[in-house]
Coordinates of N, CA and C in Angstrom, one line a residue:
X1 N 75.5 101.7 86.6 CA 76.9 101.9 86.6 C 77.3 103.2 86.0
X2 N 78.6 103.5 86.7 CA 78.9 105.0 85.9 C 79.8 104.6 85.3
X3 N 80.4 105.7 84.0 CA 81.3 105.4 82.9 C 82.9 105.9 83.5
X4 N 83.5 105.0 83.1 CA 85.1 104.6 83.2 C 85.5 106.3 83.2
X5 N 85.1 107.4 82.5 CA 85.4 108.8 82.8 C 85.0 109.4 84.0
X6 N 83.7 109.0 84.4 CA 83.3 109.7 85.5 C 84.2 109.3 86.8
X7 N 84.6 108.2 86.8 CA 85.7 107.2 87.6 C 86.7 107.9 87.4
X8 N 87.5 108.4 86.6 CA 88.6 109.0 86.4 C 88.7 110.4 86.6
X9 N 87.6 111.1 86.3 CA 87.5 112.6 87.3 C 87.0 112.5 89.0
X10 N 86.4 111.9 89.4 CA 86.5 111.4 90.6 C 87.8 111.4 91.5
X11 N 88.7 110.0 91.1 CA 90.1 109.9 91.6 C 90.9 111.2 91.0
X12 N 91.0 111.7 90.2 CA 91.8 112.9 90.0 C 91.1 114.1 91.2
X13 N 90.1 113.9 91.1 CA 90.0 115.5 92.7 C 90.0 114.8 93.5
X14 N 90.6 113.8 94.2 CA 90.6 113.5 95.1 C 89.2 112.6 95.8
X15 N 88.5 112.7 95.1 CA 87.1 112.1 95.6 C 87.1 110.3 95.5
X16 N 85.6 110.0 95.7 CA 85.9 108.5 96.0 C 85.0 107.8 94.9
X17 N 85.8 106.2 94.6 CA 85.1 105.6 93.1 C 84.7 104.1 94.2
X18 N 83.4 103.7 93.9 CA 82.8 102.6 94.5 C 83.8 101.6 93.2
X19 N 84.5 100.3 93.8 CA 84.5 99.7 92.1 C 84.5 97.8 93.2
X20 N 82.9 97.6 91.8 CA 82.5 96.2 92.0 C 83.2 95.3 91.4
X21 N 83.8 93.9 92.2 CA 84.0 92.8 91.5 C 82.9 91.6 90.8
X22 N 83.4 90.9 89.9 CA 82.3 89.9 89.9 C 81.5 89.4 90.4
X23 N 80.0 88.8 90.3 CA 79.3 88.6 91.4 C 79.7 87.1 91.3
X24 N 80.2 86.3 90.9 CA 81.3 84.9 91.2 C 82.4 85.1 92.2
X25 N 83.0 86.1 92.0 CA 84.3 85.9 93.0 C 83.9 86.4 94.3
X26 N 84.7 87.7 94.6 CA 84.4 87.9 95.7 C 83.2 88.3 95.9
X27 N 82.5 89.5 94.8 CA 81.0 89.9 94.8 C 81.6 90.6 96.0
X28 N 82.2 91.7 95.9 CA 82.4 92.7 96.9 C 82.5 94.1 96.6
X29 N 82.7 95.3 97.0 CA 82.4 96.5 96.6 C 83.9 97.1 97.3
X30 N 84.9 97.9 96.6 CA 85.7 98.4 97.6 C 85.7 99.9 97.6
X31 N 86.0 100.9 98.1 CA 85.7 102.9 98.1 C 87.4 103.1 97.7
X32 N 87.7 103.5 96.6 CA 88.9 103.8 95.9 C 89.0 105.2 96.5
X33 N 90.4 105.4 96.4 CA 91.1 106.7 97.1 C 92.4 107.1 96.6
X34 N 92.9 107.9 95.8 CA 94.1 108.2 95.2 C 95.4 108.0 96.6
X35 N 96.2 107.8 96.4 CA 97.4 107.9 97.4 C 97.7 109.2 97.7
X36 N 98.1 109.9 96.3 CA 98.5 111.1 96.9 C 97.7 112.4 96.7
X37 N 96.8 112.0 96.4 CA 95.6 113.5 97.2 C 94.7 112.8 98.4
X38 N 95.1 111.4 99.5 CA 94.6 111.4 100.4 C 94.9 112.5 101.6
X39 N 93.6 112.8 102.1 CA 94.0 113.5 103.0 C 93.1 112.5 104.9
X40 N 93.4 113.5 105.7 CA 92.8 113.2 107.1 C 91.7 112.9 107.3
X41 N 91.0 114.0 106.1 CA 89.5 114.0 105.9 C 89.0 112.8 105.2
X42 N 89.5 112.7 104.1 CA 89.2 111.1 103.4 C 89.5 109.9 103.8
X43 N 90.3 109.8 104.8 CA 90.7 108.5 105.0 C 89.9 108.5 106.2
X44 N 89.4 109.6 107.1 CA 88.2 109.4 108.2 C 87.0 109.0 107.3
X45 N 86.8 109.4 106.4 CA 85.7 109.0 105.2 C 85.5 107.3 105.2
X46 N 86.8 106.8 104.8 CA 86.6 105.6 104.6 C 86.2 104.9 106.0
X47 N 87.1 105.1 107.1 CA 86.6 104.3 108.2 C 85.4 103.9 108.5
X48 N 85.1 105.5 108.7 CA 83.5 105.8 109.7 C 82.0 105.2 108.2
X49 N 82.7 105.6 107.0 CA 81.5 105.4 106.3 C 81.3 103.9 105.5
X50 N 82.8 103.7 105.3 CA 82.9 102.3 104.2 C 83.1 101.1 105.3
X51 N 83.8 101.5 106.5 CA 84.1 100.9 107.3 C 84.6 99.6 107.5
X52 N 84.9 98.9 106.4 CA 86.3 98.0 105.9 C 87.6 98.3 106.0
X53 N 88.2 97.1 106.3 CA 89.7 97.2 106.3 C 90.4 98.1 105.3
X54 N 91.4 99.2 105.6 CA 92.0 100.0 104.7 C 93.0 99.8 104.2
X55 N 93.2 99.7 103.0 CA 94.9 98.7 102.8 C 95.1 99.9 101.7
X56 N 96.2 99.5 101.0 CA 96.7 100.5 99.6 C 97.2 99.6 98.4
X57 N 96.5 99.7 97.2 CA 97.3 99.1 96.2 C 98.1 99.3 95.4
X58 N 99.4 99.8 95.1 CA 100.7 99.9 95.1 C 101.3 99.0 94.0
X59 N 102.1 99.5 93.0 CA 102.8 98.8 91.9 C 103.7 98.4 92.4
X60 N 104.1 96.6 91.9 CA 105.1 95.7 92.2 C 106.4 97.1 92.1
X61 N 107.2 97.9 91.3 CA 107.7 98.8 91.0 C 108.3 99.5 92.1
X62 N 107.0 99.8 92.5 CA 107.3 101.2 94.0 C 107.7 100.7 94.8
X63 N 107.2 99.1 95.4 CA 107.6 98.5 96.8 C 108.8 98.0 96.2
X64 N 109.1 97.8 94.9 CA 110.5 97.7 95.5 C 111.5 98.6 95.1
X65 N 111.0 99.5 94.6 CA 112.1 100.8 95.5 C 112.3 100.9 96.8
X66 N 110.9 100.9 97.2 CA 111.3 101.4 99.1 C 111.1 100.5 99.8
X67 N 111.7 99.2 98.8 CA 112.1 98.0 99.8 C 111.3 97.1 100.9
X68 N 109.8 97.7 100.4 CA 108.6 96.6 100.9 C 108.6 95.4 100.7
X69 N 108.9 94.3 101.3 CA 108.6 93.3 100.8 C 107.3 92.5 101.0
X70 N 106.9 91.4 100.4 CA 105.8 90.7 100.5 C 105.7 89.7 101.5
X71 N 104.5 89.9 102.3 CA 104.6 88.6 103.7 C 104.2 87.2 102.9
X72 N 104.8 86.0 103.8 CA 104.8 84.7 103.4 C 102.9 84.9 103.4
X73 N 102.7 83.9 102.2 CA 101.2 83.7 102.4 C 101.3 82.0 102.8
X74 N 100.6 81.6 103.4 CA 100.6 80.4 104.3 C 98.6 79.9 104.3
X75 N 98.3 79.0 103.7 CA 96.5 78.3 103.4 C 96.2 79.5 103.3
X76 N 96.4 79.8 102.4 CA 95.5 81.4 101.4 C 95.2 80.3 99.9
X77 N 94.1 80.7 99.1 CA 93.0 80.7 97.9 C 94.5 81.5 97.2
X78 N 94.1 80.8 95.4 CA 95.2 80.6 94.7 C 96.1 82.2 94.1
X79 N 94.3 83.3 94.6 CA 94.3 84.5 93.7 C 93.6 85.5 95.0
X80 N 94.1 85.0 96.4 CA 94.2 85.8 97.3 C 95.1 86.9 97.3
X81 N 94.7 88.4 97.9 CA 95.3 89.6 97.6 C 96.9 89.6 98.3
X82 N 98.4 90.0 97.7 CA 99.7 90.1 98.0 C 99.8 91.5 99.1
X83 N 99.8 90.6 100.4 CA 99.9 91.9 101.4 C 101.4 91.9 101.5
X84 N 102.0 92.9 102.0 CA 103.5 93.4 102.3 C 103.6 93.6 103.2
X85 N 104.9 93.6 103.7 CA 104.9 94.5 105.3 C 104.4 96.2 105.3
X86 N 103.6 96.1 106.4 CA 102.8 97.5 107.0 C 103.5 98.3 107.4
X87 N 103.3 99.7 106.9 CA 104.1 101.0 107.1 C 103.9 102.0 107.4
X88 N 104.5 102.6 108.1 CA 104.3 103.9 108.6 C 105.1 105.0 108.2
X89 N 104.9 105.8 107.9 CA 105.6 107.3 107.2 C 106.2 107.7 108.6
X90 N 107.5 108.0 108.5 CA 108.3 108.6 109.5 C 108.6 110.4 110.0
X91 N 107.8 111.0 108.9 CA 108.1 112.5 109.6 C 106.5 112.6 109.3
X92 N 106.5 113.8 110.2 CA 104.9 114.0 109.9 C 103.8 113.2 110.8
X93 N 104.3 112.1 111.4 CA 103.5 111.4 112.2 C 103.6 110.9 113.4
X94 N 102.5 110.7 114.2 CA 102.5 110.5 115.7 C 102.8 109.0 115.7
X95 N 101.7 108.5 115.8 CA 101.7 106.9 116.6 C 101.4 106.4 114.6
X96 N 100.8 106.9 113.7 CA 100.9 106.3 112.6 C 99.4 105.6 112.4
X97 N 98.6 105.5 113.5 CA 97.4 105.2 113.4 C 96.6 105.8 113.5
X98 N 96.1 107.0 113.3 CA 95.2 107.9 112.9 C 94.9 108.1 111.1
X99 N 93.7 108.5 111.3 CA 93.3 109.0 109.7 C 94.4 109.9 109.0
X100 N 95.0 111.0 110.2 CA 95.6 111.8 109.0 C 97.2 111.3 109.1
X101 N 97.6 110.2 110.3 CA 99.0 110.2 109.8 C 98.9 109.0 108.7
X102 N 98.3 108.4 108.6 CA 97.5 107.3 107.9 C 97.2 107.6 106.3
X103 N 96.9 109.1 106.4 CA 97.0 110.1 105.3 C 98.1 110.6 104.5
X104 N 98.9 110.6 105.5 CA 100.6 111.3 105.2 C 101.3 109.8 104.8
X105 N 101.0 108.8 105.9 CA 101.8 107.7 105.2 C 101.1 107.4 103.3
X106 N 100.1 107.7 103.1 CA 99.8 107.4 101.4 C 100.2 108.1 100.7
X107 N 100.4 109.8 101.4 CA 100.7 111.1 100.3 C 102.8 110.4 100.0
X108 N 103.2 109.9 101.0 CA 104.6 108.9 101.2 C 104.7 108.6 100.0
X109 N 103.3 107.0 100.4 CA 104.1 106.3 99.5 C 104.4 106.6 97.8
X110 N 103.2 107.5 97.6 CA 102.9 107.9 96.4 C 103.8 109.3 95.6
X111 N 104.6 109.3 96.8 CA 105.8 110.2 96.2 C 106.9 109.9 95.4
X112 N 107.3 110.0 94.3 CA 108.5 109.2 93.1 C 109.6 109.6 94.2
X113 N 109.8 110.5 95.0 CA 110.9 111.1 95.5 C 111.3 110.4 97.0
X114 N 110.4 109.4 97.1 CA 110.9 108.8 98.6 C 111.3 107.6 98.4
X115 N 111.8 107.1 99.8 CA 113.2 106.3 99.7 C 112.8 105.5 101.1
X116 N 113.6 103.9 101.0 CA 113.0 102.9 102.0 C 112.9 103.5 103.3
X117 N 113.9 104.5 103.7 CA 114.3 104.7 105.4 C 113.2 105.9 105.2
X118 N 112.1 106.3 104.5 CA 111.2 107.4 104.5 C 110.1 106.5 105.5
X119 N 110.2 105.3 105.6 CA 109.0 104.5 106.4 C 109.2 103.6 107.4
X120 N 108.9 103.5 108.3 CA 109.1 102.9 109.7 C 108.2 101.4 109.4
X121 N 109.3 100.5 110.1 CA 107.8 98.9 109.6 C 108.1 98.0 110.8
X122 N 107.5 97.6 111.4 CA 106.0 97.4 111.0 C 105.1 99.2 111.7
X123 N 104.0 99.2 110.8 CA 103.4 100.1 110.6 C 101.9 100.2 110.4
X124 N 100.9 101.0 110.5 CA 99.2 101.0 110.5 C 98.9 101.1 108.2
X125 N 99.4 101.2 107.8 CA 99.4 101.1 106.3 C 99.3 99.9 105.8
X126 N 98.6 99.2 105.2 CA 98.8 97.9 104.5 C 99.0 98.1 102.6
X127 N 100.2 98.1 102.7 CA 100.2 98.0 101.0 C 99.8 96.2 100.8
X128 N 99.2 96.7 99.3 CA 98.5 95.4 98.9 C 99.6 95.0 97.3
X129 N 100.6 94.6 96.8 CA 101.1 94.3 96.0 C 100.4 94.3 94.5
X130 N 100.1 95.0 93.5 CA 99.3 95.1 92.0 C 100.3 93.7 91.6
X131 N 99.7 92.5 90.5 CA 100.0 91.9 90.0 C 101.1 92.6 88.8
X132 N 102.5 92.3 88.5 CA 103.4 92.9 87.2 C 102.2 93.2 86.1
X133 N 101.3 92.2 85.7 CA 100.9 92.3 84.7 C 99.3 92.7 84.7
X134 N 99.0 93.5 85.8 CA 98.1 94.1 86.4 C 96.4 93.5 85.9
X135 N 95.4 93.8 85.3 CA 94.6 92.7 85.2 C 94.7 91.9 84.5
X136 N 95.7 91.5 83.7 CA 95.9 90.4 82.6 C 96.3 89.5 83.6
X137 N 96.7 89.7 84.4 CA 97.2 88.6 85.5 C 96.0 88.3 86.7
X138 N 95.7 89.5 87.3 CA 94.5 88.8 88.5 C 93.4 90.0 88.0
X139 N 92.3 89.9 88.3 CA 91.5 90.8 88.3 C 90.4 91.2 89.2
X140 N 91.4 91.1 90.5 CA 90.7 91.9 91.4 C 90.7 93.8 91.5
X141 N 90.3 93.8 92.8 CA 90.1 95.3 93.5 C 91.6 96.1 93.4
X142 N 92.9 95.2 93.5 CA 93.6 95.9 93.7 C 94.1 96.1 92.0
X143 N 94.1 95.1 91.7 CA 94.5 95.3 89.9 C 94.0 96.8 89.8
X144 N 92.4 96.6 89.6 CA 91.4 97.4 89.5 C 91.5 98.8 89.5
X145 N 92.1 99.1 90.8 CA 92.6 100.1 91.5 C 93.9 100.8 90.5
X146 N 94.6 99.9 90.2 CA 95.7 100.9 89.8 C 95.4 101.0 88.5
X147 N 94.9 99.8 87.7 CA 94.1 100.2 86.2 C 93.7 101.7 86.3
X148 N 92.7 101.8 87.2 CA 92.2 102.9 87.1 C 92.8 104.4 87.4
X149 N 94.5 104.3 88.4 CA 94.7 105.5 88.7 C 96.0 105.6 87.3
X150 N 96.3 104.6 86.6 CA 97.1 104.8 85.8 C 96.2 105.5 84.6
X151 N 95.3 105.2 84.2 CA 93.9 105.7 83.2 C 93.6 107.2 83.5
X152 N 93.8 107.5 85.0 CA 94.1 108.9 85.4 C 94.8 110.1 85.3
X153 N 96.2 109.2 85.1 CA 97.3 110.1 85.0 C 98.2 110.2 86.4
X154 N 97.7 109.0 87.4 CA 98.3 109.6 88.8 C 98.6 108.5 89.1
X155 N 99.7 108.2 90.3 CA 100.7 107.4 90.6 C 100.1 106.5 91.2
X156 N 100.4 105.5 90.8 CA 100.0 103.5 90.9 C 100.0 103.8 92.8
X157 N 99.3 104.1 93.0 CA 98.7 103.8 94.5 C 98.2 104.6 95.0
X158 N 96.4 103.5 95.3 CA 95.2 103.9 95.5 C 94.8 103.2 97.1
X159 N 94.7 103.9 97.9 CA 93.8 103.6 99.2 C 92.3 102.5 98.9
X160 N 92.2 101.9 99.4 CA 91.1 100.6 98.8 C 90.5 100.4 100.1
X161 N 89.0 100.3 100.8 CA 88.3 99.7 102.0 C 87.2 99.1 101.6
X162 N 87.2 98.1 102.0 CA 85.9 96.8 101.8 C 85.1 97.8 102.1
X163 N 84.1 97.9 101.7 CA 82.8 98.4 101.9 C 81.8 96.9 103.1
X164 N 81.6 98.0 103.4 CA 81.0 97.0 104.7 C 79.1 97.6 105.0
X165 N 78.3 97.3 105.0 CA 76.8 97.2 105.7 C 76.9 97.8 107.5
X166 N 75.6 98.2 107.1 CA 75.5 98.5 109.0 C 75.6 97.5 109.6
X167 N 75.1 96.4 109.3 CA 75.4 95.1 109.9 C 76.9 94.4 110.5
X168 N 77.6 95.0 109.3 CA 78.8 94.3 109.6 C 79.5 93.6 108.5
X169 N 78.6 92.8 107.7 CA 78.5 91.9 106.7 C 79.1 93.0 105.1
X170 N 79.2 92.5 104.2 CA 80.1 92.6 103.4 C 79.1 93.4 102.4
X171 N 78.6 94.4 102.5 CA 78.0 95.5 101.0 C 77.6 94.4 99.9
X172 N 76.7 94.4 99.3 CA 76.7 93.6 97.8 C 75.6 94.2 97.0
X173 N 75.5 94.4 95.9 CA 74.3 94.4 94.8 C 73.6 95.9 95.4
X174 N 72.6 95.8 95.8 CA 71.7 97.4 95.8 C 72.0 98.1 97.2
X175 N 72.7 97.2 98.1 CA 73.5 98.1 99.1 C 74.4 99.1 98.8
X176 N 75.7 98.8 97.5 CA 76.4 98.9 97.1 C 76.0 100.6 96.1
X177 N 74.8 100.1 95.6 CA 74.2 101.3 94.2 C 73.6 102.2 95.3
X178 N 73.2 101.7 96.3 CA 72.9 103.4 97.4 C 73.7 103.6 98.0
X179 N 74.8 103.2 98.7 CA 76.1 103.6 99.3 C 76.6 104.6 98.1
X180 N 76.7 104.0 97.0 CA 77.4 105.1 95.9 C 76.5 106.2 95.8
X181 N 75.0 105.8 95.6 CA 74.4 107.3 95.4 C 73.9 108.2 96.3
X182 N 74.4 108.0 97.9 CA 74.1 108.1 99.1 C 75.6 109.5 99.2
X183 N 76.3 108.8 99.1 CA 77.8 109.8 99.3 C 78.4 110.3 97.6
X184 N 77.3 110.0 96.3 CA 77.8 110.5 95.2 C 78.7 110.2 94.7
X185 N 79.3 109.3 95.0 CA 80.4 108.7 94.3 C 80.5 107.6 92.7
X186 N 81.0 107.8 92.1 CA 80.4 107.0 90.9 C 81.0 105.3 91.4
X187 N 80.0 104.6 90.4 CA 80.3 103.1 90.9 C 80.8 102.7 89.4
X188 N 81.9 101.9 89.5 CA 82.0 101.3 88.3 C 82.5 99.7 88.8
X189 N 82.8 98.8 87.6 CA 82.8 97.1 87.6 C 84.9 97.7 87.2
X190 N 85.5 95.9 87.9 CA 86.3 95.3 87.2 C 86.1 95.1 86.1
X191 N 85.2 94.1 85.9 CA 84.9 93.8 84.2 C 84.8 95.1 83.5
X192 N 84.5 96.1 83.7 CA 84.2 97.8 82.7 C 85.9 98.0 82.2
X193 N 87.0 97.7 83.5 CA 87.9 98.3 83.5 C 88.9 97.4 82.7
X194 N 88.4 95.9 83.0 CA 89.3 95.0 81.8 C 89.2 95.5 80.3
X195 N 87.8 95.7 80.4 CA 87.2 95.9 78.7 C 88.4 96.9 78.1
X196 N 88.0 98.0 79.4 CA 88.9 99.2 79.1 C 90.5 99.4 78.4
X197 N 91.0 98.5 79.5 CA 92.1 98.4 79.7 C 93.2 97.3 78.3
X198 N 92.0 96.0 79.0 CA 93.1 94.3 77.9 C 92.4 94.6 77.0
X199 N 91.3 95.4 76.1 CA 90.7 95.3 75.0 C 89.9 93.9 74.8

């Protein structure tokens, strides 16, 4: 594992943090990505390499400034992830589903200075909802996520993609530790970041 600093210079240039959950829960791996130093390039990064679903994790706070709201969850598990309505950034983009308008919609959301009619919905963006009380409350990927971009210095929403295998199947355990040391990226735990964080 790398240390909770090397994770935090990482997300600050823009680069990418592997971060593992429990091997009880999900035992999954997601490729962390700042919101607002995503670019065209990094979010083709995630596709082609992590190749999991790309969602954003986002402070209760911001969505409701710009008026995101949360979709009904309907036979979902008790501490399944808070998706919102999907968004698209309105200047700057085509159809909204490419890497780089995909890109512009994150540099969006992650701007203190934007406003609800700044995003078209439904949209190619999945904001994922951070718990109010961020891992004291759930302690997944997306908690995780802003734990770590707030430990940063940089604004509560981080681009998140399941890490996925050539197969298809879901990354775990030493797939996970050469994926990270394949593209250099440091790997760190939820549990590293609770320690960190709830003391």
């Amino acid at each position: 594992m790398s240390t909770i600093e090397e994770a935090i210079e990482a997300l600050r240039s823009g680069g990418f943090v592997a971060l593992e959950d429990h091997p009880e829960r999900e035992n999954e791996a997601d490729v962390l990505l700042a919101g607002e130093l995503a670019t065209g390039a990094s979010v083709n990064f995630l596709a082609v390499h992590a190749r999991g679903l790309i969602t954003v994790a986002v402070a209760p706070e911001i969505l409701e400034r710009l008026d995101i709201p949360l979709l009904p969850q309907r036979y979902t598990v008790a501490n399944a992830p808070r998706f919102t309505e999907p968004v698209d950034a309105v200047e700057g983009t085509t159809t909204g589903a490419s890497a780089f308008d995909r890109a512009i919609t994150l540099n969006k959301l992650a701007d203190p200075n934007s406003r609800p009619e700044d995003f078209s919905r439904p949209g190619h963006v999945f904001p994922l909802q951070c718990m109010p009380g961020c891992l004291l409350d759930r302690r997944g990927h997306t908690e995780g996520a802003i734990a770590l971009a707030k430990l940063a210095g940089l604004q509560p929403v981080v681009a998140i993609c399941e890490l996925m295998n050539e197969e298809g199947h879901m990354a775990r355990g030493e797939q996970v530790v050469e994926f990270a040391e394949k593209h250099g990226m440091p790997r760190i735990s939820v549990q590293a970041l609770v320690k960190r964080t709830c003391g």
